[in-house]
Amino acid sequence: MDDVKKYVLTNGLGEIRENRTFKEYTTLKVGGRIRLVYYPNSIDNFLKFHKYYIPLQRPLFVIGAGSNVFASDDDFDGVVVSFSKLPLRYYRVGDNFTCYPGCSVVRLAYDLSRLGYTGGEFLAGIPATIGGAVYMNAGANGSEMKDILVSAKLLCKDGSVKEYKNNELGFAYRKSRLQEEGLIVLEVKLRFTKSDTITVRNKLNELKSKRNSSQPVDEKCAGCTFQNPAGHSAWKLIDQIGFRGYKINQAQVSEKHCNFLINNGNAKSEDLMKLIKEIQENVKREFDIDLKCEWVLVNFDSKSNILNN
Ligand SMILES: Cc1cc2nc3c(=O)[nH]c(=O)nc-3n(C[C@H](O)[C@H](O)[C@H](O)COP(=O)(O)OP(=O)(O)OC[C@H]3O[C@@H](n4cnc5c(N)ncnc54)[C@H](O)[C@@H]3O)c2cc1C
């Protein structure tokens, strides 16, 4: 990896951090060592890096705010890319906002409310970057990324860059074409509607207080753990098997919301994995329902052996 570090630094492509951990880069605060973290200083320089790195056939993972990522305790002997140090977050022309992948959607939601634009209030409670939000088609309170996205410029696995329109992105519930094809978000165009500042701010505050009262937002977690199976709520099934508050070491089912698994301090990924398996097995035994984990699993091999979305 010294060659990769040297390539980035001698060509001025951005910053490098060595020997970090997924604990530092995820909201669950678990996960093993990362050999290199690369922070591109421009999209063009990221593309240069990508062209150099891909033929090396080493692992690559793009991380946003790490709010949906569950990494194993094992070492990751590759590069994690973070767009959090790109100098530009977004710019606006009329009602169109062009956003770069490291842009925080919470920050965008508050900026929109100050400017009096409606349509982005749902973003205020999702601790995501634009890149992660598009990849996951993140959503809340009946709205999702697909409702505000006009188009996205994406990097394909073969190194080509293409602009995709909304209807070409295969959006469905927490799904997108990006997941199927390993596409990387470089730039996103979003459109919002002009309203007035007070109405937008009131709606944003209302959604925020609803979320704060129902979810363990201050805990180390990664959002909802399981997808809701058709016709059921995952939290109710977990509550009904008696798992509210249930712990394995420092991994725990939240007392506040049973579909949130939390790291109570120093949990290991292994503890969270055991907890997921136990919940899936008990729900299957009790109700004959398969609960699927909706977190993005990183650096696990087949030994994880859980149902994943
Ligand atoms: C307290 C809390 C509340 C949450 N509430 C919600 C909610 O209401 N609704 C909801 O949908 N989710 C929610 N989540 C989950 C999470 O915030 C979303 O899934 C979010 O979209 C993840 O964005 P991220 O930037 O953190 O991406 P990460 O978690 O860092 O990554 C998620 C996936 O996106 C990929 N990715 C990141 N950036 C890029 C990029 N530039 N190009 C391509 N792929 C990329 C990663 O490789 C990974 O596969 C919540 C999480 C927490 C902790």
CSV table of C-alpha atoms and ligand atoms in Angstrom, one decimal, residues 27 61-69 83 101 125-133 135-140 174 178 183-185 211 215-217 221-224 260 296, ligand 1:
chain,number,residue,atom,x,y,z
A,27,THR,CA,-22.0,5.6,13.6
A,61,PHE,CA,-14.9,0.9,-0.3
A,62,VAL,CA,-16.5,4.3,-0.5
A,63,ILE,CA,-17.8,5.6,2.8
A,64,GLY,CA,-20.3,8.4,3.4
A,65,ALA,CA,-21.2,9.3,7.0
A,66,GLY,CA,-20.9,5.6,7.8
A,67,SER,CA,-24.5,5.7,9.2
A,68,ASN,CA,-25.6,2.4,7.5
A,69,VAL,CA,-22.3,0.5,7.5
A,83,PHE,CA,-15.5,12.5,0.0
A,101,PRO,CA,-21.0,13.3,-2.7
A,125,GLY,CA,-33.1,13.4,10.5
A,126,ILE,CA,-31.0,11.2,8.3
A,127,PRO,CA,-27.3,11.4,9.3
A,128,ALA,CA,-26.1,10.8,5.7
A,129,THR,CA,-24.1,12.2,2.9
A,130,ILE,CA,-25.6,12.8,-0.6
A,131,GLY,CA,-23.5,9.8,-1.9
A,132,GLY,CA,-24.8,7.4,0.7
A,133,ALA,CA,-28.4,8.7,0.5
A,135,TYR,CA,-27.0,4.8,-3.0
A,136,MET,CA,-29.5,3.7,-0.4
A,137,ASN,CA,-32.5,5.7,-1.8
A,138,ALA,CA,-32.8,7.0,1.8
A,139,GLY,CA,-36.1,8.2,2.9
A,140,ALA,CA,-38.4,9.0,5.8
A,174,ARG,CA,-34.0,1.5,0.0
A,178,LEU,CA,-26.0,1.8,-7.7
A,183,LEU,CA,-21.7,2.7,-9.2
A,184,ILE,CA,-20.1,5.6,-7.4
A,185,VAL,CA,-21.8,9.0,-7.0
A,211,ARG,CA,-38.0,11.2,15.4
A,215,GLN,CA,-35.7,6.6,18.0
A,216,PRO,CA,-32.5,6.2,20.0
A,217,VAL,CA,-30.8,9.0,18.0
A,221,CYS,CA,-26.4,2.7,15.9
A,222,ALA,CA,-26.9,2.5,12.2
A,223,GLY,CA,-30.6,3.2,11.8
A,224,CYS,CA,-33.2,0.5,11.5
A,260,PHE,CA,-32.5,-0.4,16.4
A,296,VAL,CA,-24.5,-2.6,4.4
B,1,LIG,C1,-29.8,7.5,13.9
B,1,LIG,C2,-30.0,7.1,12.4
B,1,LIG,C3,-31.2,7.3,11.8
B,1,LIG,C4,-31.4,6.9,10.5
B,1,LIG,N1,-32.6,7.1,9.9
B,1,LIG,C5,-32.8,6.7,8.6
B,1,LIG,C6,-34.0,7.0,7.9
B,1,LIG,O1,-34.9,7.6,8.5
B,1,LIG,N2,-34.1,6.7,6.6
B,1,LIG,C7,-33.1,6.0,6.0
B,1,LIG,O2,-33.3,5.7,4.8
B,1,LIG,N3,-32.0,5.7,6.6
B,1,LIG,C8,-31.8,6.1,7.9
B,1,LIG,N4,-30.6,5.7,8.5
B,1,LIG,C9,-29.6,4.9,7.8
B,1,LIG,C10,-28.6,5.8,7.0
B,1,LIG,O3,-28.5,7.1,7.5
B,1,LIG,C11,-28.9,5.8,5.5
B,1,LIG,O4,-28.9,4.5,4.9
B,1,LIG,C12,-28.0,6.7,4.7
B,1,LIG,O5,-28.4,6.8,3.4
B,1,LIG,C13,-26.5,6.3,4.7
B,1,LIG,O6,-25.7,7.3,4.2
B,1,LIG,P1,-24.2,7.5,4.5
B,1,LIG,O7,-23.7,8.7,3.8
B,1,LIG,O8,-24.0,7.4,6.0
B,1,LIG,O9,-23.6,6.2,3.8
B,1,LIG,P2,-22.7,5.1,4.4
B,1,LIG,O10,-23.5,4.5,5.6
B,1,LIG,O11,-21.4,5.6,4.7
B,1,LIG,O12,-22.7,4.0,3.2
B,1,LIG,C14,-23.9,3.3,2.9
B,1,LIG,C15,-23.7,2.7,1.5
B,1,LIG,O13,-23.6,3.8,0.6
B,1,LIG,C16,-22.4,3.7,-0.2
B,1,LIG,N5,-21.9,5.0,-0.5
B,1,LIG,C17,-21.6,6.1,0.3
B,1,LIG,N6,-21.1,7.1,-0.5
B,1,LIG,C18,-21.2,6.7,-1.8
B,1,LIG,C19,-20.9,7.3,-3.0
B,1,LIG,N7,-20.4,8.6,-3.1
B,1,LIG,N8,-21.1,6.6,-4.2
B,1,LIG,C20,-21.6,5.3,-4.1
B,1,LIG,N9,-21.9,4.7,-3.0
B,1,LIG,C21,-21.7,5.4,-1.8
B,1,LIG,C22,-21.4,2.9,0.7
B,1,LIG,O14,-20.4,2.3,0.0
B,1,LIG,C23,-22.4,2.0,1.4
B,1,LIG,O15,-22.5,0.8,0.6
B,1,LIG,C24,-30.4,6.2,9.8
B,1,LIG,C25,-29.1,6.0,10.5
B,1,LIG,C26,-29.0,6.4,11.8
B,1,LIG,C27,-27.7,6.2,12.4
